[in-house]
Short mmCIF file of C-alpha atoms and ligand atoms in Angstrom, two decimals:
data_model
loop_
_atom_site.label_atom_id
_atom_site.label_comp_id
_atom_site.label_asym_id
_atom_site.label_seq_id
_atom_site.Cartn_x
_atom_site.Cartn_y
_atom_site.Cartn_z
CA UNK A 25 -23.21 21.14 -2.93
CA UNK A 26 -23.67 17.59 -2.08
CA UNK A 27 -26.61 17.28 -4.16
CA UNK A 28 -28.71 15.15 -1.28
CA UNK A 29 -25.76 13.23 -0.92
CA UNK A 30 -23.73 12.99 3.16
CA UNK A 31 -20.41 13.03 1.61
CA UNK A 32 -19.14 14.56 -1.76
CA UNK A 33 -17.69 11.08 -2.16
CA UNK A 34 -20.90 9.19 -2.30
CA UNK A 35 -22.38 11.59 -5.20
CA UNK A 36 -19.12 11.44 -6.96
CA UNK A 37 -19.25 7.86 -6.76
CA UNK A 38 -22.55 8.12 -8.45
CA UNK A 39 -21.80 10.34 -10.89
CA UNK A 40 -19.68 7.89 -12.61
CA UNK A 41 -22.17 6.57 -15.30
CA UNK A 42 -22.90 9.89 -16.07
CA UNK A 43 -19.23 11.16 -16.35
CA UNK A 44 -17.97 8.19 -18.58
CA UNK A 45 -20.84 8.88 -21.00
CA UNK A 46 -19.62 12.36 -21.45
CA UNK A 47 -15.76 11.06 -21.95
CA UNK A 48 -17.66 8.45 -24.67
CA UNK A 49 -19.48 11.47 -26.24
CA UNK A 50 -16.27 13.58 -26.24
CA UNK A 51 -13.83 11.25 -28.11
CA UNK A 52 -16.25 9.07 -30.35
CA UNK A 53 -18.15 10.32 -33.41
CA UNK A 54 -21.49 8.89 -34.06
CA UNK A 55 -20.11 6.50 -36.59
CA UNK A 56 -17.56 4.73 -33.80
CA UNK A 57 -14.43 6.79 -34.65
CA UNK A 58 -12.00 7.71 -32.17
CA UNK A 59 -11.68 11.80 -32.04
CA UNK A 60 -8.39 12.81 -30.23
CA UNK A 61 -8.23 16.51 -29.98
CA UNK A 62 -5.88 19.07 -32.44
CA UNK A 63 -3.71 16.54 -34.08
CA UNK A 64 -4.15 13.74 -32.00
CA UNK A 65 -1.27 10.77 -31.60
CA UNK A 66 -0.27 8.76 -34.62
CA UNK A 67 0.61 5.80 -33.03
CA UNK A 68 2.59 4.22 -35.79
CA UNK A 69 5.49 6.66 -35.17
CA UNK A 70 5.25 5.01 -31.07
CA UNK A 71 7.57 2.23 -30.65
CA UNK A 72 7.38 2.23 -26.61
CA UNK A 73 5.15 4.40 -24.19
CA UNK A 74 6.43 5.89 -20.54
CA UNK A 75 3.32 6.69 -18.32
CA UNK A 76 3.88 8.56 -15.03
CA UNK A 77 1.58 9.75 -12.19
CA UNK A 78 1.22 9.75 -8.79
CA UNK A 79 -1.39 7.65 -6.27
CA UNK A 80 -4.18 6.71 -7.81
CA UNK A 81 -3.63 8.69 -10.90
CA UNK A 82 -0.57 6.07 -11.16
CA UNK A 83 -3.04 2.98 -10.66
CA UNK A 84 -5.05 4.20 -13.91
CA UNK A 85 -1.60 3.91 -15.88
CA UNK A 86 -0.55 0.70 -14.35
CA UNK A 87 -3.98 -1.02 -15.53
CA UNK A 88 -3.29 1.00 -18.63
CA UNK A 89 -0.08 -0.92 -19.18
CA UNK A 90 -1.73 -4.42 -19.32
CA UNK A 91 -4.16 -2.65 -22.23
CA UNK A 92 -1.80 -1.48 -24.15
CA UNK A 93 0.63 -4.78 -24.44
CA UNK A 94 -2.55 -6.88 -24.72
CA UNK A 95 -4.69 -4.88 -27.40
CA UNK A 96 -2.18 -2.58 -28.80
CA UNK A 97 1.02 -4.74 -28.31
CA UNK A 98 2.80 -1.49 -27.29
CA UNK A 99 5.64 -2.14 -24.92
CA UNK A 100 4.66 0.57 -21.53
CA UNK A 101 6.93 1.52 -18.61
CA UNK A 102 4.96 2.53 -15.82
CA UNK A 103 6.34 4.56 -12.72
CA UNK A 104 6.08 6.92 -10.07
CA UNK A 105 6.66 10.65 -11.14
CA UNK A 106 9.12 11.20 -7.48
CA UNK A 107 10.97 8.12 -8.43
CA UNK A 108 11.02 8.54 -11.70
CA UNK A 109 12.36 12.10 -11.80
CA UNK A 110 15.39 11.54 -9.55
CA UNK A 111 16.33 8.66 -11.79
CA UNK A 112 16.78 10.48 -14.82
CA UNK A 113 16.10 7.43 -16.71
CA UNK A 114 17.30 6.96 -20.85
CA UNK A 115 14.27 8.14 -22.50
CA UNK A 116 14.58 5.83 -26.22
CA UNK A 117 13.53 7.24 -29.87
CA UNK A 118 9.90 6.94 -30.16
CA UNK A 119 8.78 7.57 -27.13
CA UNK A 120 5.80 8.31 -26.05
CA UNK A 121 5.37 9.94 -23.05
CA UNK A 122 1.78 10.25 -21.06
CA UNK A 123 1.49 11.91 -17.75
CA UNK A 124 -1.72 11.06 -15.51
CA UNK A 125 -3.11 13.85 -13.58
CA UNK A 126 -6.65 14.40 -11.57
CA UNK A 127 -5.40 18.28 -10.76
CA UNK A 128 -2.37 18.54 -13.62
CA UNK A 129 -0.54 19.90 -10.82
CA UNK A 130 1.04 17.39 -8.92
CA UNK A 131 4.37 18.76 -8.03
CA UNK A 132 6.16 15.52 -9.22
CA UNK A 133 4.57 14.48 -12.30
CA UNK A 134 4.81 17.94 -13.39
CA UNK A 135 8.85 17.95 -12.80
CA UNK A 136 8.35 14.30 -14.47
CA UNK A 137 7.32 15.71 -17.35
CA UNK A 138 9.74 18.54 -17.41
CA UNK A 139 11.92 16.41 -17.18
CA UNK A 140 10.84 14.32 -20.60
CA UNK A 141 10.41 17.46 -22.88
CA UNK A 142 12.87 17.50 -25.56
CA UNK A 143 13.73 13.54 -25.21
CA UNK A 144 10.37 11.84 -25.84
CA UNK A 145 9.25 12.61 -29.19
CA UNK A 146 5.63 13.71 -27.54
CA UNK A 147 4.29 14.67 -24.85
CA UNK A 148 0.97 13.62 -23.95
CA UNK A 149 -1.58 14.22 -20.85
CA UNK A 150 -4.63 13.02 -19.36
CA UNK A 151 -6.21 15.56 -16.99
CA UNK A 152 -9.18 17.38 -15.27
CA UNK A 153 -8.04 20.42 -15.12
CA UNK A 154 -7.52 21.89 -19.17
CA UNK A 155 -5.64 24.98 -17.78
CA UNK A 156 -3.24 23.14 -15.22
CA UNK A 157 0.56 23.23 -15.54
CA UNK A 158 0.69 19.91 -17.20
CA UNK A 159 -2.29 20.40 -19.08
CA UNK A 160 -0.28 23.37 -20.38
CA UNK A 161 3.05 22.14 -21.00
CA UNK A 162 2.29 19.00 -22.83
CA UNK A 163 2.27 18.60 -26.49
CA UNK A 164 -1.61 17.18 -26.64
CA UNK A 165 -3.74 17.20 -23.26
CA UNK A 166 -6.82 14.62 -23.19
CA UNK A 167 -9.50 15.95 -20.95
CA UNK A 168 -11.17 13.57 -18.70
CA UNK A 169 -14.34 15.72 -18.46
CA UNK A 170 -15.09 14.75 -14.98
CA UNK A 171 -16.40 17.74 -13.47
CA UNK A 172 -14.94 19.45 -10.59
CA UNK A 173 -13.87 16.07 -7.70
CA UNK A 174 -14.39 17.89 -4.06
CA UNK A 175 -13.48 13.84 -2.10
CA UNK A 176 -10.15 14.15 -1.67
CA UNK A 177 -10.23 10.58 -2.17
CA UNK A 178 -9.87 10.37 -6.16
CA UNK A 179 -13.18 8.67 -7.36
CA UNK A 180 -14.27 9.18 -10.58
CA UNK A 181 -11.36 10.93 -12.17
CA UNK A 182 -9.79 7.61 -11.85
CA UNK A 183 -12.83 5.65 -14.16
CA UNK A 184 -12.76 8.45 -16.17
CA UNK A 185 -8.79 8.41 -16.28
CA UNK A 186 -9.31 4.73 -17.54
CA UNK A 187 -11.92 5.08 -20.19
CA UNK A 188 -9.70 8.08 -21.71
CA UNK A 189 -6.96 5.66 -21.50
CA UNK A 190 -8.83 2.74 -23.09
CA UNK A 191 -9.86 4.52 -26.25
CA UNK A 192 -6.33 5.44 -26.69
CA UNK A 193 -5.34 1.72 -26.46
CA UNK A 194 -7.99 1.27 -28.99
CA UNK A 195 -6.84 3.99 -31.30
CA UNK A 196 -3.08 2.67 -30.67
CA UNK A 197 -3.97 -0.28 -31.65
CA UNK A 198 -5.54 0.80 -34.63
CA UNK A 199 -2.84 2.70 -35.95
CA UNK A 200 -0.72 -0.25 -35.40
CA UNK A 201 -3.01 -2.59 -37.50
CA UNK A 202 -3.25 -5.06 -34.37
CA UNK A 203 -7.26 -4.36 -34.41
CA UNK A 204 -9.85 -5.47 -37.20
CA UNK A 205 -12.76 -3.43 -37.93
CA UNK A 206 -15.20 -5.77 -36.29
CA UNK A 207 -13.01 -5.91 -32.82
CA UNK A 208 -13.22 -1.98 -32.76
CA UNK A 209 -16.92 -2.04 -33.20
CA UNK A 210 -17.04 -4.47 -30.35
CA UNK A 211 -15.12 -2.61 -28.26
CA UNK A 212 -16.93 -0.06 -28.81
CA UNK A 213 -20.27 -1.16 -28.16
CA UNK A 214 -19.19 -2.31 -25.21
CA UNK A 215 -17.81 0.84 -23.68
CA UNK A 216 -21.87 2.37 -24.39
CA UNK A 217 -22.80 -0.46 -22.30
CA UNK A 218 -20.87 0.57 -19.55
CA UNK A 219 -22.86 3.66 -17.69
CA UNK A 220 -25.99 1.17 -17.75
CA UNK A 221 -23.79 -1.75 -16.40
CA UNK A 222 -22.03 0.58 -13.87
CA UNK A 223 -25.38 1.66 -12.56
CA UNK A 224 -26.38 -1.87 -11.74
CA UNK A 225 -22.81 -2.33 -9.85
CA UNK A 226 -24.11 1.41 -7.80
CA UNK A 227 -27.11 -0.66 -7.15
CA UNK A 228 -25.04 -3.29 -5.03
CA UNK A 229 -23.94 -0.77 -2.53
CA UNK A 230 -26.21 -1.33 0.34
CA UNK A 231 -24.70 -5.21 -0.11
CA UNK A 232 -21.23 -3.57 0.44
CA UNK A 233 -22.54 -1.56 3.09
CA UNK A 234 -22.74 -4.81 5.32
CA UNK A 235 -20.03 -6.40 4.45
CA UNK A 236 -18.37 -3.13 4.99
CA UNK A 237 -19.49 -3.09 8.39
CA UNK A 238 -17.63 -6.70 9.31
CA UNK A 239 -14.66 -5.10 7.47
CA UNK A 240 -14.49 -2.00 9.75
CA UNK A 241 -13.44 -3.97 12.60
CA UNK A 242 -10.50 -5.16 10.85
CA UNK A 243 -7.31 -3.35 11.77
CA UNK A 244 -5.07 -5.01 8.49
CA UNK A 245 -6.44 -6.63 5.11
CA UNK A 246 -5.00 -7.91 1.54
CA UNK A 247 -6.13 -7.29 -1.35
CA UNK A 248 -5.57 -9.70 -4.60
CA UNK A 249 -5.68 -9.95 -7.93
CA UNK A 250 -4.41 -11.54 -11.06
CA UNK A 251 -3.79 -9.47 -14.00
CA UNK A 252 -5.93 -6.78 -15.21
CA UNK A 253 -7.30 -6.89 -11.23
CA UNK A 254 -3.98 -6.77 -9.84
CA UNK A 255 -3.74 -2.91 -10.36
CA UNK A 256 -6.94 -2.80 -9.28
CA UNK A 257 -6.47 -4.68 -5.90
CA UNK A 258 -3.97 -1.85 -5.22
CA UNK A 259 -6.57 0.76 -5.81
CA UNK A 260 -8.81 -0.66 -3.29
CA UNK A 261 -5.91 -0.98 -0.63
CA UNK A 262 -5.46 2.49 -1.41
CA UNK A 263 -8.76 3.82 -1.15
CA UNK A 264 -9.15 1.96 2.14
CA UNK A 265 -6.17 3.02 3.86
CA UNK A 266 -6.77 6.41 2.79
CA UNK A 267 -10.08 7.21 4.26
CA UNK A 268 -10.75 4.04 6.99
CA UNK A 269 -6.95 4.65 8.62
CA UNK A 270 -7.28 0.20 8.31
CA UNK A 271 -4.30 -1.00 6.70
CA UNK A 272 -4.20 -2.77 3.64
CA UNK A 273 -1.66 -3.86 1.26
CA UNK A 274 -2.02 -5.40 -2.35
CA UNK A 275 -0.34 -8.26 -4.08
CA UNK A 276 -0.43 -10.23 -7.18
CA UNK A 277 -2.45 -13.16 -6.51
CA UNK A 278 0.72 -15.27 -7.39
CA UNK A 279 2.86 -13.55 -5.13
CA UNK A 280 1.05 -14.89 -2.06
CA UNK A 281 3.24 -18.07 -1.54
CA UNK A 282 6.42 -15.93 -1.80
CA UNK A 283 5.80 -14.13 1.58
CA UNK A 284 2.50 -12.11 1.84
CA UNK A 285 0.86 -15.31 3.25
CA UNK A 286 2.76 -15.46 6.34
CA UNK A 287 0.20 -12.53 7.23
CA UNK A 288 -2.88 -14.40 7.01
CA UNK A 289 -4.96 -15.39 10.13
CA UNK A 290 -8.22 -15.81 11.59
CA UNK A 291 -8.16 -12.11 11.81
CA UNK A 292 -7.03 -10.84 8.44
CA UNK A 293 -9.55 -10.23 5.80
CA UNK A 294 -8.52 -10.92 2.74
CA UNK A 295 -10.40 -9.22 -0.52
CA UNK A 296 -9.98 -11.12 -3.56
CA UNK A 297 -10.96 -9.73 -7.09
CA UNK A 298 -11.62 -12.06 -9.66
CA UNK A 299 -13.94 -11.62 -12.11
CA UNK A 300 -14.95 -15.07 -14.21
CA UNK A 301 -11.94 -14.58 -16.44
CA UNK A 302 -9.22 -16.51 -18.05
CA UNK A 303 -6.93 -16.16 -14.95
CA UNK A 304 -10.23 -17.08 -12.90
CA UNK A 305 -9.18 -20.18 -12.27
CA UNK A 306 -5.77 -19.89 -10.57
CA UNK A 307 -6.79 -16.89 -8.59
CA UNK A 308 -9.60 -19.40 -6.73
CA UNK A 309 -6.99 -21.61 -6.00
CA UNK A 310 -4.56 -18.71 -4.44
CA UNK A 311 -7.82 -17.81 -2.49
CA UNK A 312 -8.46 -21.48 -1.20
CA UNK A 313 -4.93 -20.97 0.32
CA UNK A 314 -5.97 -18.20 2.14
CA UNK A 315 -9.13 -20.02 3.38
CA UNK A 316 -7.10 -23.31 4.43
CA UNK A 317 -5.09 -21.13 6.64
CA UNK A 318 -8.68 -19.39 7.82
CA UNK A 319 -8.24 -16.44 6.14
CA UNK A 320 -11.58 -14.74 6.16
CA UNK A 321 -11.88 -14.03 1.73
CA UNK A 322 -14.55 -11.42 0.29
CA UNK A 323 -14.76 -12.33 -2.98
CA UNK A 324 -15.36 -9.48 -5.83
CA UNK A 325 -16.65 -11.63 -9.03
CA UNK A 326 -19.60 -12.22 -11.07
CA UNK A 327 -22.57 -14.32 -10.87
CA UNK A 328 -20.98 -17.44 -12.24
CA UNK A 329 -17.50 -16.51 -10.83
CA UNK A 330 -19.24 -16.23 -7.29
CA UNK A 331 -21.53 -19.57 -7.98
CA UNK A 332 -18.69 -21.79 -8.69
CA UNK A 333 -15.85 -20.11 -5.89
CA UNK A 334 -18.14 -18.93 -3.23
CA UNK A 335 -17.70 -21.81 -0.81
CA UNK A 336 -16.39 -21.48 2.46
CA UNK A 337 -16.11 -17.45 1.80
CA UNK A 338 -16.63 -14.79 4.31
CA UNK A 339 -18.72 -12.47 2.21
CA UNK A 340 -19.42 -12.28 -1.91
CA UNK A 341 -20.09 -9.27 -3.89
CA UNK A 342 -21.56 -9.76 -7.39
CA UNK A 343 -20.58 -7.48 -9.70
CA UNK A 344 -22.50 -7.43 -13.20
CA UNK A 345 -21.26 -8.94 -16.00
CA UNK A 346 -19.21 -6.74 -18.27
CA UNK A 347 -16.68 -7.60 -21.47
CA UNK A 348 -13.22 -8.65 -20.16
CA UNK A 349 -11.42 -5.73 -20.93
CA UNK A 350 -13.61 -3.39 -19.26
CA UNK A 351 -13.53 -5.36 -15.99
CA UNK A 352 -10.82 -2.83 -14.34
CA UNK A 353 -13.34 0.13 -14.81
CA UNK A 354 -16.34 -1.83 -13.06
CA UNK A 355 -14.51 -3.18 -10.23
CA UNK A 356 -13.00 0.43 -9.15
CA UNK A 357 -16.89 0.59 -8.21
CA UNK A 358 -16.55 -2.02 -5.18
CA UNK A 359 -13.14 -0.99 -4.09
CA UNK A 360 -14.85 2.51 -4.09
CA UNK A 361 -17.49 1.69 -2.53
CA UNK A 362 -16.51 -0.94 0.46
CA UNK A 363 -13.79 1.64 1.69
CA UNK A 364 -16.17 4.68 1.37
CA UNK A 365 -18.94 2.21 3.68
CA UNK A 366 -16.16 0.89 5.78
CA UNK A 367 -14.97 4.52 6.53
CA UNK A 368 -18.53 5.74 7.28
CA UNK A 369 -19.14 3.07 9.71
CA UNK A 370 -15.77 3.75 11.34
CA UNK A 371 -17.00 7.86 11.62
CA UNK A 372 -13.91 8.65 9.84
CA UNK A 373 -13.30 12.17 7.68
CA UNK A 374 -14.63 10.46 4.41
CA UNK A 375 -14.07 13.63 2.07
CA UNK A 376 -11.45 15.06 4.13
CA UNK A 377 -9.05 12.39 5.65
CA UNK A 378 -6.39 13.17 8.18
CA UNK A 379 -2.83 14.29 7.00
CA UNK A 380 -3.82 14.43 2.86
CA UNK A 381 -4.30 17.37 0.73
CA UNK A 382 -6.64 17.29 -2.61
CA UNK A 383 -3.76 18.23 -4.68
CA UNK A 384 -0.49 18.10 -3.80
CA UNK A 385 2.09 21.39 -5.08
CA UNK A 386 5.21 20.75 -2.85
CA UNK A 387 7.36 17.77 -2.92
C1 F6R B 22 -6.01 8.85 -4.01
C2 F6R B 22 -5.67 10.19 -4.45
C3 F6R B 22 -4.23 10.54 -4.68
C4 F6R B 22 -4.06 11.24 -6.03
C5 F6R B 22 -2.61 11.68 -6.25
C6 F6R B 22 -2.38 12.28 -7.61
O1 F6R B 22 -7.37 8.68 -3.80
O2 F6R B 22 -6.53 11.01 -4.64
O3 F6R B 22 -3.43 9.40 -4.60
O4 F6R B 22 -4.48 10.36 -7.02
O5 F6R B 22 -2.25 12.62 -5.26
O6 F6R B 22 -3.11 13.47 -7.78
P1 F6R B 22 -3.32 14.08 -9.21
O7 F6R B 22 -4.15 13.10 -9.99
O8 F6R B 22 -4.06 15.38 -8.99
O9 F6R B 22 -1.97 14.27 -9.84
#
């Protein structure tokens, strides 16, 4: 049931506030504690974590990562479950392991994770599905509480993916003693403040629409982003490719002048993410590259990001203001959003795109 909705990926876009609240409700008391389930992680036995996944399952561990070595100061290896598993790579003492699943039965992260039981010291997974094979076989499985995702193109499992994933960082870092009481509350009360601010990003999407319709007549576009948004620009590359057939590639914002660049033209869109942050700064002047060679930039920022960088761009989004760490969540909404509009104005298969499968069982 599409619940009024045309595609099963519009309403699950919009189910997103509703879904994180119910992750926030499952894993915080009412007095702000974090409430793993059975025994939960004691992260002062952790000295590194392995996270492994597939697609965009992988893009919530990557973002992960730059939590985790920021708040936590946890070193994190972060790979694909088919490269990973032909490796065979040294798995250290204290190891954490943490396998990323939508279905928990991706053929590869499962054999990932196979693959890690009896060297990591624990096994941990973040799924959808509590009776899937990874679900199963790990030593604790965090459920992301989603609700059933019909799009093949992963939506909200991926923002709920991330908040799971946050209030581990938060309870890592707690166990570690690199969090006071006061950050933790403020963390805290700004993950409540997320459905609300996410429903004011929803808001924007008849913006997106439009610029979505420019974008549909691209046939290749960048995305780019610095830090925290440079997992994030792959996400929306992904999402894009996935269900608009356009082609799209990310890179690190810094990585332009070492080859990407050579791409850009009059013709090439180029989507820039870059919330008013500390990196702000030196992604606007990687964009103004981009324009001097007439690059045509849609910038992805907030109200003061977009009133002091907005110059000479082809389109702006605003996005609502939201604490720094939390940006990654919020922007999935755009790079949702302008591929599931671009797609729809190309006529494309939205929840069912050529050649892909909802979960995939075989190698
Ligand atoms: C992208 C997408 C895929 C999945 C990937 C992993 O929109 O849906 O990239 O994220 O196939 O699937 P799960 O999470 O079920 O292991």
């Amino acid at each position: 049931d599409k619940g009024g909705y045309k595609h099963f990926m519009a309403k699950e876009i919009a189910e997103q506030p509703g879904v994180i609240n119910t992750v926030l409700q499952n894993y915080l008391s009412d007095t702000g504690e974090i409430t793993l389930p059975g025994d939960g992680i004691d992260f002062s036995d952790v000295d590194r974590i392995t996270m492994v996944a597939c697609g965009t399952a992988y893009l919530a561990c990557f973002t992960a990562k730059y939590w985790f070595e920021q708040i936590a100061r946890l070193p994190v290896e972060v790979d694909v479950a088919s490269e990973f598993r032909y490796r065979e790579p040294p798995i250290p003492a204290k190891t954490l392991a943490v396998f990323v699943s939508q279905s928990g039965e991706t053929a590869d992260t499962l054999a990932a994770l196979r693959y890690c039981d009896g060297k990591a010291d624990m096994i941990a997974s973040v799924v959808n599905v509590p009776e899937s094979s990874i679900a199963r076989e790990s030593d604790l499985a965090l459920s992301i509480h989603a609700g059933v995702e019909v799009g093949v193109a992963s939506t909200k499992a991926f923002t709920c993916q991330l908040t799971v994933l946050f209030l581990l960082v938060l309870k890592a870092a707690r166990d570690r003693g690199k969090l006071t009481d006061a950050d933790l509350e403020k963390h805290i009360a700004d993950l409540r403040t997320l459905p609300g601010i996410i429903n004011t990003a929803l808001a924007q999407s008849g913006k997106m629409q439009a610029t979505a319709q420019k974008l549909s007549h691209a046939s290749d576009v960048l995305f780019l982003g610095r830090g925290q948004m440079y997992p994030l620009a792959h996400e929306g590359a992904l999402k894009l490719k996935e269900i608009s057939y356009i082609h799209a590639e990310a890179y690190a914002s810094g990585e332009l002048k070492h080859g990407p660049i050579a791409l850009v033209d009059e013709s090439v869109p180029v989507i820039v993410m870059a919330p008013r942050d500390a990196l702000f700064d030196k992604t606007v002047s990687n964009m103004q590259e981009v324009m001097a060679r007439k690059g045509k930039v849609i910038l992805i920022s907030d109200a003061q990001g977009i009133a002091e960088a907005s110059d000479g761009v082809w389109s702006s989004i605003e996005m609502p203001s939201v604490a720094e760490a939390l940006t990654p969540i919020l922007y999935a909404l755009p790079a949702q959003l302008l591929a599931y509009h671009t797609a729809v104005a190309k006529g494309t298969d939205v929840d069912q795109p050529r050649n892909l499968a909802k979960s995939v069982t075989v190698e």
